[in-house]
Amino acid sequence: PVTSPVKMDTVINKDYVAQIQSVKNIEIRAQEKGFLEKIYVDEGQKVKKGQPLFQLSSDQYSETVKEAQANYKQAQAQYEMANYEAERIGRLVDKQILSKIRLDQANKEKEVAQMKVEQAKAQMQRSQMDYSYTTITAPFDGYIDRIPYKTGSLVNPQSLLTTVSDISEIFAYYKVNESEYLEYKRQQLSGQKQ
């Protein structure tokens, strides 16, 4: 018996090992050392950008902020006094009661007081920034991964608290040999594949 071959499309499936990755995947770490006081989220929860995730102990940092604010106010008061003194001496120099050298000295003291105000302001801003690091927030919208630490744990900047993943887009990375890739590109260029 003789038979004719049947003409039909044949689909050949190939399996590949792929690595799946989200468009963004960020490790969340503490920027300051402290005890983990509160955990505001659960594993797998969707979070919004800026939403608080963790709260570290902040008593030490709030006291540092208060001290820096007091130093800044003190430096401002000293500057105001130095400014007032320079104006007073300027009036006395104009009346030729004091020499110009004393006015130059008062102006230099005023400049030093101004620099102390700027230094105290920078220290206050730095302490406020350190205090803000005690509340750890989400950098973007995404989902929370595993949370290995529990309330009361001591964490430091090396401690991985969790990761946040944005899965609005997912990428699959897999290896394919060169001949398969070239065949795919030939078919894509000829319009056989999209």
Coordinates of C-alpha atoms in Angstrom, one line a residue, residues 107-194:
N107 CA 32.2 93.9 62.4
K108 CA 34.5 90.9 62.5
E109 CA 32.7 89.7 65.7
K110 CA 29.4 90.1 63.8
E111 CA 30.8 88.0 60.9
V112 CA 31.9 85.3 63.3
A113 CA 28.4 85.3 64.9
Q114 CA 26.9 85.0 61.4
M115 CA 29.1 82.0 60.6
K116 CA 28.0 80.4 63.9
V117 CA 24.4 80.9 62.9
E118 CA 25.0 79.1 59.6
Q119 CA 26.9 76.3 61.3
A120 CA 24.1 75.9 63.9
K121 CA 21.5 75.9 61.1
A122 CA 23.4 73.2 59.2
Q123 CA 23.7 71.1 62.4
M124 CA 20.0 71.5 63.0
Q125 CA 19.1 70.4 59.5
R126 CA 21.4 67.4 59.7
S127 CA 19.8 66.3 63.0
Q128 CA 16.3 66.8 61.5
M129 CA 17.4 64.6 58.6
D130 CA 18.7 61.9 60.9
Y131 CA 15.4 62.0 62.8
S132 CA 13.5 61.6 59.6
Y133 CA 15.4 58.5 58.9
T134 CA 13.7 56.8 61.8
T135 CA 10.5 56.5 59.8
I136 CA 11.2 54.3 56.8
T137 CA 8.8 54.9 53.9
A138 CA 8.1 53.2 50.6
P139 CA 10.2 54.6 47.7
F140 CA 7.5 53.8 45.1
D141 CA 4.2 51.9 44.7
G142 CA 4.7 48.1 44.9
Y143 CA 4.4 45.0 47.0
I144 CA 6.3 44.1 50.3
D145 CA 8.4 41.0 50.3
R146 CA 9.4 38.9 53.3
I147 CA 10.0 40.8 56.6
P148 CA 12.7 38.9 58.6
Y149 CA 12.8 41.3 61.6
K150 CA 10.1 41.6 64.3
T151 CA 9.2 44.5 66.6
G152 CA 12.0 45.0 69.2
S153 CA 14.8 43.8 66.9
L154 CA 18.0 45.9 66.8
V155 CA 18.7 47.0 63.2
N156 CA 21.5 48.9 61.6
P157 CA 22.3 50.1 58.1
Q158 CA 23.4 46.6 57.0
S159 CA 20.1 45.0 58.1
L160 CA 17.8 44.1 55.2
L161 CA 14.3 45.0 56.5
T162 CA 12.4 43.9 53.3
T163 CA 12.2 44.6 49.6
V164 CA 9.6 46.5 47.6
S165 CA 8.8 45.3 44.1
D166 CA 6.9 47.0 41.4
I167 CA 5.2 44.3 39.3
S168 CA 3.4 46.6 36.9
E169 CA 5.8 45.1 34.3
I170 CA 7.5 41.7 34.5
F171 CA 10.6 40.6 32.5
A172 CA 11.6 37.0 31.8
Y173 CA 15.3 36.5 31.1
Y174 CA 16.3 33.2 29.5
K175 CA 19.2 31.9 27.5
V176 CA 18.8 30.8 23.9
N177 CA 21.6 29.6 21.6
E178 CA 22.7 31.7 18.7
S179 CA 21.2 29.5 15.9
E180 CA 17.7 29.6 17.5
Y181 CA 18.0 33.3 17.9
L182 CA 19.0 33.8 14.3
E183 CA 16.2 31.6 13.1
Y184 CA 13.7 33.5 15.2
K185 CA 15.0 36.8 13.7
R186 CA 14.8 35.5 10.2
Q187 CA 11.1 34.4 10.7
Q188 CA 10.4 37.8 12.4
L189 CA 11.8 39.8 9.5
S190 CA 10.0 37.7 6.9
G191 CA 6.7 38.3 8.7
Q192 CA 6.1 34.8 9.9
K193 CA 6.4 35.8 13.6
Q194 CA 5.5 38.8 15.6

